[in-house]
Amino acid sequence: MTPAKLALAVAPLLAACNPDQSALHPAGEQAAGAATLFWAMAAGALIIWLVVMGFAIYAVVGRKRPRTERFADRFTLIGGVAFPTVVLAALLIFGLSLLPAWTEDEAPDLRVHVKAEQYWWRIAYETPDGGRVETANEVHLPVDATAEFVVDSPDVIHSFWIPALGGKMDAIPGRTNLIRLTATRTGVYRGVCAEFCGASHALMAFDVTVLDATAFASWLDAQQQPAAVTNVTGAALFVASGCGGCHAVRGTAAAGTIGPDLTHVAARKTIAAGTLPNTPDNLRAWLADPDAIKPDAHMPAYAPLPAGDLDALVAFLSELR
Ligand code: CUA
């Protein structure tokens, strides 16, 4: 294969690498450690492979000369016992040194509660005044601050993973797991569910936006505000159609807690947990038949509503910034 053909063959594989969701493009302290470990292991594996191949080639084409039994024993002991022991011990020590060093006594800069649901993420921020503010399918973080994620699940096992920031943490029903992540670079990254949890496992992603401290504070402040509703008929229709039974829009009569909090849904980049861009057309398609977009989603289809009502609900939701 010529180099040009090889490059052509490899191109699609590399094109699939999305830096927003790559553990090898770290934007956080913990991910940087994991990336260093990966590159150290990859380089070590390459060097050892080259040495072993060198011996293999020498064994086949080298000058045939009788060796003593003593030489063979030593060669086996050094190459087969001593060398792997030293290399694996060094790798173990290096790997252990990358494990998180915090204890629960050290307070994080920020605490975020993450509940993995089928198939979306309930996110609640602890606010400085001791309250909580809920959002869904999006995580905002201040740069250079350590956030502690308190992870659990009400249904099945999921796994909370932001590859660009650090390792995974399982979301297990009946158990609370903690993971701390420190973002070191502003930007937008992608988080995913990393544990097969049902038909729409691949359709529960979330945006992770890392902001500077001031921008983060104003984002959190905006999230705490109730919805600025000017479309009063839309709000009434939202409740009358039953949407308010599952969804909360703070500042209106809709106070459901089963589904995602929609108080600021129009400010989110995606709908249905990273499945579709947040546009009126997509929102309409989602309301009409969620199951067609996300199999096994718990939300019922609203296709039987009069078309005018669907449009009015989309108009109402689109103004909830
Ligand atoms: Cu949730 Cu996979």
PDB file of C-alpha atoms in Angstrom, residues 181-321:
ATOM      1  CA  LEU A 181     -13.484  17.406  38.056  1.00  0.00           C
ATOM      2  CA  THR A 182     -11.408  20.533  37.502  1.00  0.00           C
ATOM      3  CA  ALA A 183     -11.837  22.161  34.108  1.00  0.00           C
ATOM      4  CA  THR A 184      -8.728  24.008  32.981  1.00  0.00           C
ATOM      5  CA  ARG A 185      -9.828  25.406  29.602  1.00  0.00           C
ATOM      6  CA  THR A 186     -12.956  27.348  28.677  1.00  0.00           C
ATOM      7  CA  GLY A 187     -15.049  25.954  25.841  1.00  0.00           C
ATOM      8  CA  VAL A 188     -17.926  23.635  25.052  1.00  0.00           C
ATOM      9  CA  TYR A 189     -17.432  19.902  25.482  1.00  0.00           C
ATOM     10  CA  ARG A 190     -19.694  16.880  25.220  1.00  0.00           C
ATOM     11  CA  GLY A 191     -20.660  14.524  27.993  1.00  0.00           C
ATOM     12  CA  VAL A 192     -22.241  11.111  27.473  1.00  0.00           C
ATOM     13  CA  CYS A 193     -23.706   8.104  29.208  1.00  0.00           C
ATOM     14  CA  ALA A 194     -21.011   5.436  29.234  1.00  0.00           C
ATOM     15  CA  GLU A 195     -22.991   2.450  30.502  1.00  0.00           C
ATOM     16  CA  PHE A 196     -25.589   0.637  28.391  1.00  0.00           C
ATOM     17  CA  CYS A 197     -28.910   1.538  29.994  1.00  0.00           C
ATOM     18  CA  GLY A 198     -31.583   0.715  27.407  1.00  0.00           C
ATOM     19  CA  ALA A 199     -32.837   1.480  23.902  1.00  0.00           C
ATOM     20  CA  SER A 200     -31.782   5.126  23.947  1.00  0.00           C
ATOM     21  CA  HIS A 201     -28.484   4.745  25.775  1.00  0.00           C
ATOM     22  CA  ALA A 202     -26.707   6.449  22.860  1.00  0.00           C
ATOM     23  CA  LEU A 203     -29.209   9.328  22.978  1.00  0.00           C
ATOM     24  CA  MET A 204     -28.447  10.736  26.402  1.00  0.00           C
ATOM     25  CA  ALA A 205     -25.666  13.252  25.917  1.00  0.00           C
ATOM     26  CA  PHE A 206     -25.218  16.681  27.420  1.00  0.00           C
ATOM     27  CA  ASP A 207     -23.331  19.891  26.726  1.00  0.00           C
ATOM     28  CA  VAL A 208     -20.596  20.953  29.104  1.00  0.00           C
ATOM     29  CA  THR A 209     -19.832  24.665  28.950  1.00  0.00           C
ATOM     30  CA  VAL A 210     -16.738  25.850  30.803  1.00  0.00           C
ATOM     31  CA  LEU A 211     -16.879  29.586  31.484  1.00  0.00           C
ATOM     32  CA  ASP A 212     -14.704  32.103  33.300  1.00  0.00           C
ATOM     33  CA  ALA A 213     -15.783  32.770  36.880  1.00  0.00           C
ATOM     34  CA  THR A 214     -17.799  35.926  36.126  1.00  0.00           C
ATOM     35  CA  ALA A 215     -19.684  34.407  33.199  1.00  0.00           C
ATOM     36  CA  PHE A 216     -20.431  31.329  35.284  1.00  0.00           C
ATOM     37  CA  ALA A 217     -21.795  33.413  38.166  1.00  0.00           C
ATOM     38  CA  SER A 218     -24.120  35.287  35.843  1.00  0.00           C
ATOM     39  CA  TRP A 219     -25.247  32.021  34.203  1.00  0.00           C
ATOM     40  CA  LEU A 220     -26.067  30.524  37.605  1.00  0.00           C
ATOM     41  CA  ASP A 221     -27.855  33.699  38.617  1.00  0.00           C
ATOM     42  CA  ALA A 222     -29.954  33.594  35.420  1.00  0.00           C
ATOM     43  CA  GLN A 223     -30.839  29.945  36.073  1.00  0.00           C
ATOM     44  CA  GLN A 224     -32.114  30.855  39.545  1.00  0.00           C
ATOM     45  CA  GLN A 225     -34.582  33.362  38.101  1.00  0.00           C
ATOM     46  CA  PRO A 226     -38.104  32.192  37.293  1.00  0.00           C
ATOM     47  CA  ALA A 227     -39.143  32.073  33.647  1.00  0.00           C
ATOM     48  CA  ALA A 228     -39.856  35.450  32.078  1.00  0.00           C
ATOM     49  CA  VAL A 229     -43.240  34.497  30.648  1.00  0.00           C
ATOM     50  CA  THR A 230     -44.963  37.009  28.381  1.00  0.00           C
ATOM     51  CA  ASN A 231     -46.947  34.373  26.498  1.00  0.00           C
ATOM     52  CA  VAL A 232     -49.659  33.867  29.122  1.00  0.00           C
ATOM     53  CA  THR A 233     -51.968  31.856  26.851  1.00  0.00           C
ATOM     54  CA  GLY A 234     -49.045  29.553  25.987  1.00  0.00           C
ATOM     55  CA  ALA A 235     -48.376  29.005  29.698  1.00  0.00           C
ATOM     56  CA  ALA A 236     -52.047  28.189  30.306  1.00  0.00           C
ATOM     57  CA  LEU A 237     -52.085  25.777  27.359  1.00  0.00           C
ATOM     58  CA  PHE A 238     -48.912  24.117  28.697  1.00  0.00           C
ATOM     59  CA  VAL A 239     -50.701  23.364  31.964  1.00  0.00           C
ATOM     60  CA  ALA A 240     -54.072  22.506  30.355  1.00  0.00           C
ATOM     61  CA  SER A 241     -52.431  20.016  27.971  1.00  0.00           C
ATOM     62  CA  GLY A 242     -50.921  18.146  30.914  1.00  0.00           C
ATOM     63  CA  CYS A 243     -47.281  19.165  30.291  1.00  0.00           C
ATOM     64  CA  GLY A 244     -47.135  20.781  33.729  1.00  0.00           C
ATOM     65  CA  GLY A 245     -47.828  17.409  35.343  1.00  0.00           C
ATOM     66  CA  CYS A 246     -44.296  16.281  34.459  1.00  0.00           C
ATOM     67  CA  HIS A 247     -42.368  19.493  33.789  1.00  0.00           C
ATOM     68  CA  ALA A 248     -41.729  22.550  35.895  1.00  0.00           C
ATOM     69  CA  VAL A 249     -41.580  26.040  34.438  1.00  0.00           C
ATOM     70  CA  ARG A 250     -40.757  28.088  37.517  1.00  0.00           C
ATOM     71  CA  GLY A 251     -42.900  31.186  37.721  1.00  0.00           C
ATOM     72  CA  THR A 252     -45.939  29.439  36.195  1.00  0.00           C
ATOM     73  CA  ALA A 253     -48.441  26.878  37.491  1.00  0.00           C
ATOM     74  CA  ALA A 254     -46.374  24.092  35.862  1.00  0.00           C
ATOM     75  CA  ALA A 255     -44.548  22.377  38.740  1.00  0.00           C
ATOM     76  CA  GLY A 256     -44.078  18.738  37.674  1.00  0.00           C
ATOM     77  CA  THR A 257     -40.916  16.959  38.766  1.00  0.00           C
ATOM     78  CA  ILE A 258     -41.003  13.766  36.648  1.00  0.00           C
ATOM     79  CA  GLY A 259     -39.404  15.230  33.516  1.00  0.00           C
ATOM     80  CA  PRO A 260     -36.744  17.877  32.893  1.00  0.00           C
ATOM     81  CA  ASP A 261     -37.173  21.356  34.386  1.00  0.00           C
ATOM     82  CA  LEU A 262     -37.995  23.587  31.389  1.00  0.00           C
ATOM     83  CA  THR A 263     -37.726  27.011  33.054  1.00  0.00           C
ATOM     84  CA  HIS A 264     -34.876  28.058  30.733  1.00  0.00           C
ATOM     85  CA  VAL A 265     -35.213  25.400  28.017  1.00  0.00           C
ATOM     86  CA  ALA A 266     -34.822  27.880  25.147  1.00  0.00           C
ATOM     87  CA  ALA A 267     -31.308  28.727  26.365  1.00  0.00           C
ATOM     88  CA  ARG A 268     -30.166  25.115  25.879  1.00  0.00           C
ATOM     89  CA  LYS A 269     -28.333  24.177  22.690  1.00  0.00           C
ATOM     90  CA  THR A 270     -30.081  20.846  22.244  1.00  0.00           C
ATOM     91  CA  ILE A 271     -33.335  19.092  23.078  1.00  0.00           C
ATOM     92  CA  ALA A 272     -33.967  15.494  24.121  1.00  0.00           C
ATOM     93  CA  ALA A 273     -30.560  15.266  25.859  1.00  0.00           C
ATOM     94  CA  GLY A 274     -28.200  16.119  23.027  1.00  0.00           C
ATOM     95  CA  THR A 275     -30.311  14.346  20.418  1.00  0.00           C
ATOM     96  CA  LEU A 276     -31.415  17.315  18.272  1.00  0.00           C
ATOM     97  CA  PRO A 277     -30.431  20.991  17.906  1.00  0.00           C
ATOM     98  CA  ASN A 278     -32.877  23.183  19.818  1.00  0.00           C
ATOM     99  CA  THR A 279     -34.933  24.618  16.915  1.00  0.00           C
ATOM    100  CA  PRO A 280     -38.704  25.203  16.696  1.00  0.00           C
ATOM    101  CA  ASP A 281     -39.076  22.499  14.018  1.00  0.00           C
ATOM    102  CA  ASN A 282     -37.246  19.920  16.114  1.00  0.00           C
ATOM    103  CA  LEU A 283     -39.202  20.914  19.203  1.00  0.00           C
ATOM    104  CA  ARG A 284     -42.453  20.440  17.304  1.00  0.00           C
ATOM    105  CA  ALA A 285     -41.380  17.009  16.019  1.00  0.00           C
ATOM    106  CA  TRP A 286     -40.372  16.050  19.547  1.00  0.00           C
ATOM    107  CA  LEU A 287     -43.718  17.083  21.086  1.00  0.00           C
ATOM    108  CA  ALA A 288     -45.646  15.267  18.361  1.00  0.00           C
ATOM    109  CA  ASP A 289     -43.847  11.932  18.737  1.00  0.00           C
ATOM    110  CA  PRO A 290     -40.923  11.640  21.176  1.00  0.00           C
ATOM    111  CA  ASP A 291     -40.668   7.881  20.718  1.00  0.00           C
ATOM    112  CA  ALA A 292     -39.853   8.309  17.012  1.00  0.00           C
ATOM    113  CA  ILE A 293     -36.837  10.429  17.972  1.00  0.00           C
ATOM    114  CA  LYS A 294     -35.830   8.632  21.149  1.00  0.00           C
ATOM    115  CA  PRO A 295     -37.071   5.030  21.506  1.00  0.00           C
ATOM    116  CA  ASP A 296     -38.514   4.214  24.947  1.00  0.00           C
ATOM    117  CA  ALA A 297     -38.593   7.860  26.047  1.00  0.00           C
ATOM    118  CA  HIS A 298     -41.102   8.174  28.885  1.00  0.00           C
ATOM    119  CA  MET A 299     -42.693  11.298  27.423  1.00  0.00           C
ATOM    120  CA  PRO A 300     -46.080  10.631  25.766  1.00  0.00           C
ATOM    121  CA  ALA A 301     -46.777  11.739  22.182  1.00  0.00           C
ATOM    122  CA  TYR A 302     -48.811  14.913  21.747  1.00  0.00           C
ATOM    123  CA  ALA A 303     -49.616  14.353  18.069  1.00  0.00           C
ATOM    124  CA  PRO A 304     -53.369  14.165  18.818  1.00  0.00           C
ATOM    125  CA  LEU A 305     -53.334  17.822  19.918  1.00  0.00           C
ATOM    126  CA  PRO A 306     -54.725  20.287  17.367  1.00  0.00           C
ATOM    127  CA  ALA A 307     -51.902  21.570  15.122  1.00  0.00           C
ATOM    128  CA  GLY A 308     -52.473  25.101  16.381  1.00  0.00           C
ATOM    129  CA  ASP A 309     -51.911  23.934  19.953  1.00  0.00           C
ATOM    130  CA  LEU A 310     -48.610  22.252  19.035  1.00  0.00           C
ATOM    131  CA  ASP A 311     -47.444  25.496  17.402  1.00  0.00           C
ATOM    132  CA  ALA A 312     -48.541  27.474  20.451  1.00  0.00           C
ATOM    133  CA  LEU A 313     -46.631  25.142  22.790  1.00  0.00           C
ATOM    134  CA  VAL A 314     -43.506  25.467  20.609  1.00  0.00           C
ATOM    135  CA  ALA A 315     -43.879  29.263  20.662  1.00  0.00           C
ATOM    136  CA  PHE A 316     -44.236  29.200  24.450  1.00  0.00           C
ATOM    137  CA  LEU A 317     -41.200  26.946  25.011  1.00  0.00           C
ATOM    138  CA  SER A 318     -39.082  28.912  22.528  1.00  0.00           C
ATOM    139  CA  GLU A 319     -39.339  32.040  24.634  1.00  0.00           C
ATOM    140  CA  LEU A 320     -38.190  30.392  27.877  1.00  0.00           C
ATOM    141  CA  ARG A 321     -34.632  31.725  27.786  1.00  0.00           C
TER     142      ARG A 321
END
